[in-house]
């Protein structure tokens, strides 16, 4: 099964750490990163899609962060 996540964080070191953690847990980058202004919070935010193949059947209750 293909598993998809979209990692987001403010435009600071926390974003790089989240993506680095995902890569080190077997996730692969999918597409280009995104960058947008969060008007409500008043900060720039980064986003990156990541995908991973897992040997599981789909379940809506699956905790994607634990994979």
PDB file of N, CA, C and O in Angstrom:
ATOM      1  N   UNK A   1       0.854  -1.171   0.000  1.00  0.00           N
ATOM      2  CA  UNK A   1       0.000   0.000   0.000  1.00  0.00           C
ATOM      3  C   UNK A   1       0.897   1.229   0.000  1.00  0.00           C
ATOM      4  O   UNK A   1       1.924   1.270   0.672  1.00  0.00           O
ATOM      5  N   UNK A   2       0.521   2.237  -0.762  1.00  0.00           N
ATOM      6  CA  UNK A   2       1.202   3.531  -0.750  1.00  0.00           C
ATOM      7  C   UNK A   2       0.583   4.381   0.352  1.00  0.00           C
ATOM      8  O   UNK A   2      -0.638   4.462   0.464  1.00  0.00           O
ATOM      9  N   UNK A   3       1.418   5.007   1.152  1.00  0.00           N
ATOM     10  CA  UNK A   3       0.952   5.877   2.233  1.00  0.00           C
ATOM     11  C   UNK A   3       1.450   7.290   1.944  1.00  0.00           C
ATOM     12  O   UNK A   3       2.588   7.482   1.518  1.00  0.00           O
ATOM     13  N   UNK A   4       0.605   8.282   2.179  1.00  0.00           N
ATOM     14  CA  UNK A   4       0.886   9.672   1.861  1.00  0.00           C
ATOM     15  C   UNK A   4       0.767  10.522   3.118  1.00  0.00           C
ATOM     16  O   UNK A   4      -0.137  10.323   3.929  1.00  0.00           O
ATOM     17  N   UNK A   5       1.694  11.447   3.262  1.00  0.00           N
ATOM     18  CA  UNK A   5       1.607  12.457   4.328  1.00  0.00           C
ATOM     19  C   UNK A   5       2.011  13.800   3.749  1.00  0.00           C
ATOM     20  O   UNK A   5       2.796  13.868   2.811  1.00  0.00           O
ATOM     21  N   UNK A   6       1.513  14.867   4.330  1.00  0.00           N
ATOM     22  CA  UNK A   6       1.952  16.210   3.960  1.00  0.00           C
ATOM     23  C   UNK A   6       2.512  16.845   5.219  1.00  0.00           C
ATOM     24  O   UNK A   6       1.796  17.104   6.185  1.00  0.00           O
ATOM     25  N   UNK A   7       3.814  17.064   5.216  1.00  0.00           N
ATOM     26  CA  UNK A   7       4.530  17.607   6.373  1.00  0.00           C
ATOM     27  C   UNK A   7       4.517  19.131   6.269  1.00  0.00           C
ATOM     28  O   UNK A   7       4.879  19.683   5.224  1.00  0.00           O
ATOM     29  N   UNK A   8       4.103  19.809   7.329  1.00  0.00           N
ATOM     30  CA  UNK A   8       4.103  21.273   7.340  1.00  0.00           C
ATOM     31  C   UNK A   8       4.719  21.787   8.628  1.00  0.00           C
ATOM     32  O   UNK A   8       4.723  21.105   9.657  1.00  0.00           O
ATOM     33  N   UNK A   9       5.219  23.008   8.553  1.00  0.00           N
ATOM     34  CA  UNK A   9       5.777  23.681   9.731  1.00  0.00           C
ATOM     35  C   UNK A   9       6.085  25.117   9.345  1.00  0.00           C
ATOM     36  O   UNK A   9       6.150  25.445   8.153  1.00  0.00           O
ATOM     37  N   UNK A  10       6.288  25.973  10.331  1.00  0.00           N
ATOM     38  CA  UNK A  10       6.737  27.336  10.010  1.00  0.00           C
ATOM     39  C   UNK A  10       8.074  27.278   9.271  1.00  0.00           C
ATOM     40  O   UNK A  10       8.793  26.279   9.334  1.00  0.00           O
ATOM     41  N   UNK A  11       8.397  28.347   8.573  1.00  0.00           N
ATOM     42  CA  UNK A  11       9.651  28.425   7.823  1.00  0.00           C
ATOM     43  C   UNK A  11      10.811  28.656   8.800  1.00  0.00           C
ATOM     44  O   UNK A  11      11.360  29.746   8.909  1.00  0.00           O
ATOM     45  N   UNK A  12      11.138  27.603   9.532  1.00  0.00           N
ATOM     46  CA  UNK A  12      12.278  27.648  10.449  1.00  0.00           C
ATOM     47  C   UNK A  12      12.881  26.248  10.506  1.00  0.00           C
ATOM     48  O   UNK A  12      12.513  25.375   9.727  1.00  0.00           O
ATOM     49  N   UNK A  13      13.771  26.011  11.416  1.00  0.00           N
ATOM     50  CA  UNK A  13      14.440  24.721  11.505  1.00  0.00           C
ATOM     51  C   UNK A  13      13.513  23.558  11.772  1.00  0.00           C
ATOM     52  O   UNK A  13      13.835  22.418  11.426  1.00  0.00           O
ATOM     53  N   UNK A  14      12.338  23.806  12.335  1.00  0.00           N
ATOM     54  CA  UNK A  14      11.438  22.697  12.657  1.00  0.00           C
ATOM     55  C   UNK A  14      10.959  21.986  11.393  1.00  0.00           C
ATOM     56  O   UNK A  14      10.751  20.772  11.401  1.00  0.00           O
ATOM     57  N   UNK A  15      10.803  22.724  10.292  1.00  0.00           N
ATOM     58  CA  UNK A  15      10.386  22.105   9.041  1.00  0.00           C
ATOM     59  C   UNK A  15      11.459  21.135   8.542  1.00  0.00           C
ATOM     60  O   UNK A  15      11.167  19.999   8.192  1.00  0.00           O
ATOM     61  N   UNK A  16      12.691  21.583   8.517  1.00  0.00           N
ATOM     62  CA  UNK A  16      13.793  20.719   8.067  1.00  0.00           C
ATOM     63  C   UNK A  16      13.908  19.482   8.939  1.00  0.00           C
ATOM     64  O   UNK A  16      14.155  18.381   8.434  1.00  0.00           O
ATOM     65  N   UNK A  17      13.726  19.645  10.239  1.00  0.00           N
ATOM     66  CA  UNK A  17      13.795  18.492  11.147  1.00  0.00           C
ATOM     67  C   UNK A  17      12.667  17.501  10.870  1.00  0.00           C
ATOM     68  O   UNK A  17      12.888  16.284  10.884  1.00  0.00           O
ATOM     69  N   UNK A  18      11.459  17.990  10.623  1.00  0.00           N
ATOM     70  CA  UNK A  18      10.331  17.093  10.329  1.00  0.00           C
ATOM     71  C   UNK A  18      10.567  16.304   9.052  1.00  0.00           C
ATOM     72  O   UNK A  18      10.321  15.094   8.997  1.00  0.00           O
ATOM     73  N   UNK A  19      11.042  16.981   8.003  1.00  0.00           N
ATOM     74  CA  UNK A  19      11.296  16.296   6.738  1.00  0.00           C
ATOM     75  C   UNK A  19      12.461  15.318   6.894  1.00  0.00           C
ATOM     76  O   UNK A  19      12.395  14.185   6.423  1.00  0.00           O
ATOM     77  N   UNK A  20      13.515  15.728   7.574  1.00  0.00           N
ATOM     78  CA  UNK A  20      14.664  14.848   7.805  1.00  0.00           C
ATOM     79  C   UNK A  20      14.249  13.605   8.576  1.00  0.00           C
ATOM     80  O   UNK A  20      14.658  12.482   8.240  1.00  0.00           O
ATOM     81  N   UNK A  21      13.418  13.763   9.593  1.00  0.00           N
ATOM     82  CA  UNK A  21      12.929  12.609  10.354  1.00  0.00           C
ATOM     83  C   UNK A  21      12.143  11.664   9.448  1.00  0.00           C
ATOM     84  O   UNK A  21      12.334  10.445   9.493  1.00  0.00           O
ATOM     85  N   UNK A  22      11.263  12.221   8.626  1.00  0.00           N
ATOM     86  CA  UNK A  22      10.471  11.389   7.720  1.00  0.00           C
ATOM     87  C   UNK A  22      11.381  10.613   6.771  1.00  0.00           C
ATOM     88  O   UNK A  22      11.196   9.407   6.560  1.00  0.00           O
ATOM     89  N   UNK A  23      12.381  11.272   6.201  1.00  0.00           N
ATOM     90  CA  UNK A  23      13.296  10.599   5.282  1.00  0.00           C
ATOM     91  C   UNK A  23      14.056   9.472   5.980  1.00  0.00           C
ATOM     92  O   UNK A  23      14.256   8.392   5.412  1.00  0.00           O
ATOM     93  N   UNK A  24      14.454   9.702   7.197  1.00  0.00           N
ATOM     94  CA  UNK A  24      15.194   8.691   7.943  1.00  0.00           C
ATOM     95  C   UNK A  24      14.317   7.552   8.435  1.00  0.00           C
ATOM     96  O   UNK A  24      14.826   6.517   8.865  1.00  0.00           O
ATOM     97  N   UNK A  25      12.996   7.731   8.361  1.00  0.00           N
ATOM     98  CA  UNK A  25      12.063   6.660   8.716  1.00  0.00           C
ATOM     99  C   UNK A  25      11.532   5.949   7.473  1.00  0.00           C
ATOM    100  O   UNK A  25      10.565   5.203   7.535  1.00  0.00           O
ATOM    101  N   UNK A  26      12.165   6.193   6.323  1.00  0.00           N
ATOM    102  CA  UNK A  26      11.829   5.466   5.114  1.00  0.00           C
ATOM    103  C   UNK A  26      10.877   6.163   4.156  1.00  0.00           C
ATOM    104  O   UNK A  26      10.535   5.611   3.121  1.00  0.00           O
ATOM    105  N   UNK A  27      10.424   7.367   4.493  1.00  0.00           N
ATOM    106  CA  UNK A  27       9.546   8.112   3.602  1.00  0.00           C
ATOM    107  C   UNK A  27      10.379   8.694   2.466  1.00  0.00           C
ATOM    108  O   UNK A  27      11.575   8.943   2.625  1.00  0.00           O
ATOM    109  N   UNK A  28       9.759   8.946   1.322  1.00  0.00           N
ATOM    110  CA  UNK A  28      10.426   9.549   0.178  1.00  0.00           C
ATOM    111  C   UNK A  28       9.704  10.827  -0.209  1.00  0.00           C
ATOM    112  O   UNK A  28       8.478  10.918  -0.110  1.00  0.00           O
ATOM    113  N   UNK A  29      10.493  11.816  -0.648  1.00  0.00           N
ATOM    114  CA  UNK A  29       9.893  13.069  -1.097  1.00  0.00           C
ATOM    115  C   UNK A  29       8.977  12.803  -2.283  1.00  0.00           C
ATOM    116  O   UNK A  29       9.269  11.960  -3.136  1.00  0.00           O
ATOM    117  N   UNK A  30       7.867  13.519  -2.332  1.00  0.00           N
ATOM    118  CA  UNK A  30       6.915  13.388  -3.429  1.00  0.00           C
ATOM    119  C   UNK A  30       6.556  14.793  -3.900  1.00  0.00           C
ATOM    120  O   UNK A  30       5.922  15.564  -3.185  1.00  0.00           O
ATOM    121  N   UNK A  31       6.985  15.136  -5.087  1.00  0.00           N
ATOM    122  CA  UNK A  31       6.694  16.459  -5.625  1.00  0.00           C
ATOM    123  C   UNK A  31       7.586  17.533  -5.032  1.00  0.00           C
ATOM    124  O   UNK A  31       8.542  17.263  -4.315  1.00  0.00           O
ATOM    125  N   UNK A  32       7.241  18.749  -5.370  1.00  0.00           N
ATOM    126  CA  UNK A  32       8.011  19.909  -4.939  1.00  0.00           C
ATOM    127  C   UNK A  32       7.504  20.430  -3.598  1.00  0.00           C
ATOM    128  O   UNK A  32       6.311  20.315  -3.303  1.00  0.00           O
ATOM    129  N   UNK A  33       8.380  21.041  -2.798  1.00  0.00           N
ATOM    130  CA  UNK A  33       7.911  21.668  -1.555  1.00  0.00           C
ATOM    131  C   UNK A  33       7.049  22.885  -1.872  1.00  0.00           C
ATOM    132  O   UNK A  33       7.112  23.438  -2.977  1.00  0.00           O
ATOM    133  N   UNK A  34       6.243  23.278  -0.915  1.00  0.00           N
ATOM    134  CA  UNK A  34       5.421  24.476  -1.088  1.00  0.00           C
ATOM    135  C   UNK A  34       5.774  25.491   0.002  1.00  0.00           C
ATOM    136  O   UNK A  34       6.335  25.136   1.049  1.00  0.00           O
ATOM    137  N   UNK A  35       5.427  26.724  -0.248  1.00  0.00           N
ATOM    138  CA  UNK A  35       5.790  27.809   0.645  1.00  0.00           C
ATOM    139  C   UNK A  35       4.670  28.833   0.563  1.00  0.00           C
ATOM    140  O   UNK A  35       4.328  29.287  -0.536  1.00  0.00           O
ATOM    141  N   UNK A  36       4.060  29.181   1.680  1.00  0.00           N
ATOM    142  CA  UNK A  36       2.935  30.118   1.647  1.00  0.00           C
ATOM    143  C   UNK A  36       2.872  30.919   2.951  1.00  0.00           C
ATOM    144  O   UNK A  36       3.362  30.475   3.991  1.00  0.00           O
ATOM    145  N   UNK A  37       2.246  32.066   2.862  1.00  0.00           N
ATOM    146  CA  UNK A  37       2.061  32.918   4.040  1.00  0.00           C
ATOM    147  C   UNK A  37       0.806  32.504   4.778  1.00  0.00           C
ATOM    148  O   UNK A  37      -0.276  32.396   4.181  1.00  0.00           O
ATOM    149  N   UNK A  38       0.934  32.244   6.070  1.00  0.00           N
ATOM    150  CA  UNK A  38      -0.194  31.922   6.947  1.00  0.00           C
ATOM    151  C   UNK A  38      -0.638  33.238   7.581  1.00  0.00           C
ATOM    152  O   UNK A  38      -0.046  33.696   8.558  1.00  0.00           O
ATOM    153  N   UNK A  39      -1.657  33.865   7.004  1.00  0.00           N
ATOM    154  CA  UNK A  39      -2.096  35.188   7.456  1.00  0.00           C
ATOM    155  C   UNK A  39      -2.598  35.165   8.892  1.00  0.00           C
ATOM    156  O   UNK A  39      -2.392  36.115   9.643  1.00  0.00           O
ATOM    157  N   UNK A  40      -3.254  34.087   9.288  1.00  0.00           N
ATOM    158  CA  UNK A  40      -3.797  34.008  10.646  1.00  0.00           C
ATOM    159  C   UNK A  40      -2.679  34.013  11.690  1.00  0.00           C
ATOM    160  O   UNK A  40      -2.769  34.699  12.696  1.00  0.00           O
ATOM    161  N   UNK A  41      -1.617  33.244  11.418  1.00  0.00           N
ATOM    162  CA  UNK A  41      -0.494  33.164  12.358  1.00  0.00           C
ATOM    163  C   UNK A  41       0.555  34.232  12.078  1.00  0.00           C
ATOM    164  O   UNK A  41       1.422  34.485  12.918  1.00  0.00           O
ATOM    165  N   UNK A  42       0.513  34.839  10.904  1.00  0.00           N
ATOM    166  CA  UNK A  42       1.478  35.877  10.555  1.00  0.00           C
ATOM    167  C   UNK A  42       2.866  35.342  10.252  1.00  0.00           C
ATOM    168  O   UNK A  42       3.846  36.058  10.480  1.00  0.00           O
ATOM    169  N   UNK A  43       2.964  34.107   9.749  1.00  0.00           N
ATOM    170  CA  UNK A  43       4.270  33.505   9.459  1.00  0.00           C
ATOM    171  C   UNK A  43       4.240  32.812   8.101  1.00  0.00           C
ATOM    172  O   UNK A  43       3.177  32.452   7.598  1.00  0.00           O
ATOM    173  N   UNK A  44       5.411  32.624   7.536  1.00  0.00           N
ATOM    174  CA  UNK A  44       5.543  31.810   6.332  1.00  0.00           C
ATOM    175  C   UNK A  44       5.548  30.355   6.774  1.00  0.00           C
ATOM    176  O   UNK A  44       6.095  30.002   7.816  1.00  0.00           O
ATOM    177  N   UNK A  45       4.907  29.478   5.971  1.00  0.00           N
ATOM    178  CA  UNK A  45       4.855  28.050   6.275  1.00  0.00           C
ATOM    179  C   UNK A  45       5.381  27.269   5.074  1.00  0.00           C
ATOM    180  O   UNK A  45       5.172  27.654   3.929  1.00  0.00           O
ATOM    181  N   UNK A  46       6.061  26.177   5.378  1.00  0.00           N
ATOM    182  CA  UNK A  46       6.584  25.277   4.355  1.00  0.00           C
ATOM    183  C   UNK A  46       5.783  23.984   4.397  1.00  0.00           C
ATOM    184  O   UNK A  46       5.267  23.593   5.438  1.00  0.00           O
ATOM    185  N   UNK A  47       5.723  23.298   3.257  1.00  0.00           N
ATOM    186  CA  UNK A  47       5.055  22.003   3.189  1.00  0.00           C
ATOM    187  C   UNK A  47       5.777  21.097   2.215  1.00  0.00           C
ATOM    188  O   UNK A  47       6.352  21.567   1.231  1.00  0.00           O
ATOM    189  N   UNK A  48       5.757  19.801   2.501  1.00  0.00           N
ATOM    190  CA  UNK A  48       6.367  18.820   1.613  1.00  0.00           C
ATOM    191  C   UNK A  48       5.580  17.528   1.701  1.00  0.00           C
ATOM    192  O   UNK A  48       5.368  16.994   2.791  1.00  0.00           O
ATOM    193  N   UNK A  49       5.149  17.025   0.542  1.00  0.00           N
ATOM    194  CA  UNK A  49       4.488  15.724   0.493  1.00  0.00           C
ATOM    195  C   UNK A  49       5.544  14.634   0.556  1.00  0.00           C
ATOM    196  O   UNK A  49       6.627  14.776  -0.019  1.00  0.00           O
ATOM    197  N   UNK A  50       5.232  13.558   1.280  1.00  0.00           N
ATOM    198  CA  UNK A  50       6.102  12.395   1.359  1.00  0.00           C
ATOM    199  C   UNK A  50       5.254  11.141   1.190  1.00  0.00           C
ATOM    200  O   UNK A  50       4.071  11.129   1.520  1.00  0.00           O
ATOM    201  N   UNK A  51       5.863  10.097   0.629  1.00  0.00           N
ATOM    202  CA  UNK A  51       5.162   8.825   0.417  1.00  0.00           C
ATOM    203  C   UNK A  51       6.040   7.682   0.898  1.00  0.00           C
ATOM    204  O   UNK A  51       7.254   7.809   0.970  1.00  0.00           O
ATOM    205  N   UNK A  52       5.378   6.564   1.204  1.00  0.00           N
ATOM    206  CA  UNK A  52       6.082   5.381   1.680  1.00  0.00           C
ATOM    207  C   UNK A  52       5.266   4.153   1.283  1.00  0.00           C
ATOM    208  O   UNK A  52       4.040   4.177   1.330  1.00  0.00           O
ATOM    209  N   UNK A  53       5.946   3.091   0.879  1.00  0.00           N
ATOM    210  CA  UNK A  53       5.282   1.813   0.632  1.00  0.00           C
ATOM    211  C   UNK A  53       5.341   0.988   1.910  1.00  0.00           C
ATOM    212  O   UNK A  53       6.406   0.863   2.516  1.00  0.00           O
ATOM    213  N   UNK A  54       4.197   0.469   2.335  1.00  0.00           N
ATOM    214  CA  UNK A  54       4.134  -0.356   3.541  1.00  0.00           C
ATOM    215  C   UNK A  54       3.373  -1.637   3.231  1.00  0.00           C
ATOM    216  O   UNK A  54       2.526  -1.671   2.345  1.00  0.00           O
ATOM    217  N   UNK A  55       3.689  -2.673   3.964  1.00  0.00           N
ATOM    218  CA  UNK A  55       3.044  -3.971   3.767  1.00  0.00           C
ATOM    219  C   UNK A  55       1.842  -4.090   4.703  1.00  0.00           C
ATOM    220  O   UNK A  55       1.828  -4.904   5.629  1.00  0.00           O
ATOM    221  N   UNK A  56       0.844  -3.242   4.472  1.00  0.00           N
ATOM    222  CA  UNK A  56      -0.376  -3.211   5.282  1.00  0.00           C
ATOM    223  C   UNK A  56      -1.570  -3.018   4.360  1.00  0.00           C
ATOM    224  O   UNK A  56      -1.420  -2.531   3.240  1.00  0.00           O
ATOM    225  N   UNK A  57      -2.726  -3.374   4.826  1.00  0.00           N
ATOM    226  CA  UNK A  57      -3.963  -3.057   4.130  1.00  0.00           C
ATOM    227  C   UNK A  57      -4.462  -1.710   4.639  1.00  0.00           C
ATOM    228  O   UNK A  57      -4.254  -1.352   5.797  1.00  0.00           O
ATOM    229  N   UNK A  58      -5.157  -0.981   3.782  1.00  0.00           N
ATOM    230  CA  UNK A  58      -5.657   0.329   4.175  1.00  0.00           C
ATOM    231  C   UNK A  58      -6.662   0.203   5.328  1.00  0.00           C
ATOM    232  O   UNK A  58      -7.526  -0.650   5.331  1.00  0.00           O
ATOM    233  N   UNK A  59      -6.527   1.122   6.264  1.00  0.00           N
ATOM    234  CA  UNK A  59      -7.457   1.232   7.389  1.00  0.00           C
ATOM    235  C   UNK A  59      -7.539   2.710   7.730  1.00  0.00           C
ATOM    236  O   UNK A  59      -6.512   3.363   7.958  1.00  0.00           O
ATOM    237  N   UNK A  60      -8.726   3.283   7.784  1.00  0.00           N
ATOM    238  CA  UNK A  60      -8.904   4.694   8.071  1.00  0.00           C
ATOM    239  C   UNK A  60      -8.364   5.082   9.453  1.00  0.00           C
ATOM    240  O   UNK A  60      -8.101   6.251   9.706  1.00  0.00           O
ATOM    241  N   UNK A  61      -8.184   4.121  10.334  1.00  0.00           N
ATOM    242  CA  UNK A  61      -7.682   4.376  11.674  1.00  0.00           C
ATOM    243  C   UNK A  61      -6.157   4.295  11.751  1.00  0.00           C
ATOM    244  O   UNK A  61      -5.561   4.494  12.814  1.00  0.00           O
ATOM    245  N   UNK A  62      -5.495   4.048  10.625  1.00  0.00           N
ATOM    246  CA  UNK A  62      -4.039   3.900  10.591  1.00  0.00           C
ATOM    247  C   UNK A  62      -3.355   5.190  11.036  1.00  0.00           C
ATOM    248  O   UNK A  62      -3.669   6.267  10.534  1.00  0.00           O
ATOM    249  N   UNK A  63      -2.429   5.082  11.981  1.00  0.00           N
ATOM    250  CA  UNK A  63      -1.675   6.232  12.473  1.00  0.00           C
ATOM    251  C   UNK A  63      -0.463   6.432  11.555  1.00  0.00           C
ATOM    252  O   UNK A  63       0.549   5.745  11.710  1.00  0.00           O
ATOM    253  N   UNK A  64      -0.570   7.341  10.613  1.00  0.00           N
ATOM    254  CA  UNK A  64       0.486   7.546   9.647  1.00  0.00           C
ATOM    255  C   UNK A  64       1.773   8.061  10.282  1.00  0.00           C
ATOM    256  O   UNK A  64       2.868   7.776   9.800  1.00  0.00           O
ATOM    257  N   UNK A  65       1.678   8.796  11.371  1.00  0.00           N
ATOM    258  CA  UNK A  65       2.872   9.295  12.047  1.00  0.00           C
ATOM    259  C   UNK A  65       3.678   8.165  12.672  1.00  0.00           C
ATOM    260  O   UNK A  65       4.871   8.308  12.897  1.00  0.00           O
ATOM    261  N   UNK A  66       3.050   7.045  12.949  1.00  0.00           N
ATOM    262  CA  UNK A  66       3.752   5.938  13.602  1.00  0.00           C
ATOM    263  C   UNK A  66       4.491   5.045  12.591  1.00  0.00           C
ATOM    264  O   UNK A  66       5.268   4.198  12.990  1.00  0.00           O
ATOM    265  N   UNK A  67       4.252   5.245  11.302  1.00  0.00           N
ATOM    266  CA  UNK A  67       4.894   4.401  10.290  1.00  0.00           C
ATOM    267  C   UNK A  67       6.312   4.825  10.022  1.00  0.00           C
ATOM    268  O   UNK A  67       6.704   5.894  10.053  1.00  0.00           O
TER     269      UNK A  67
END
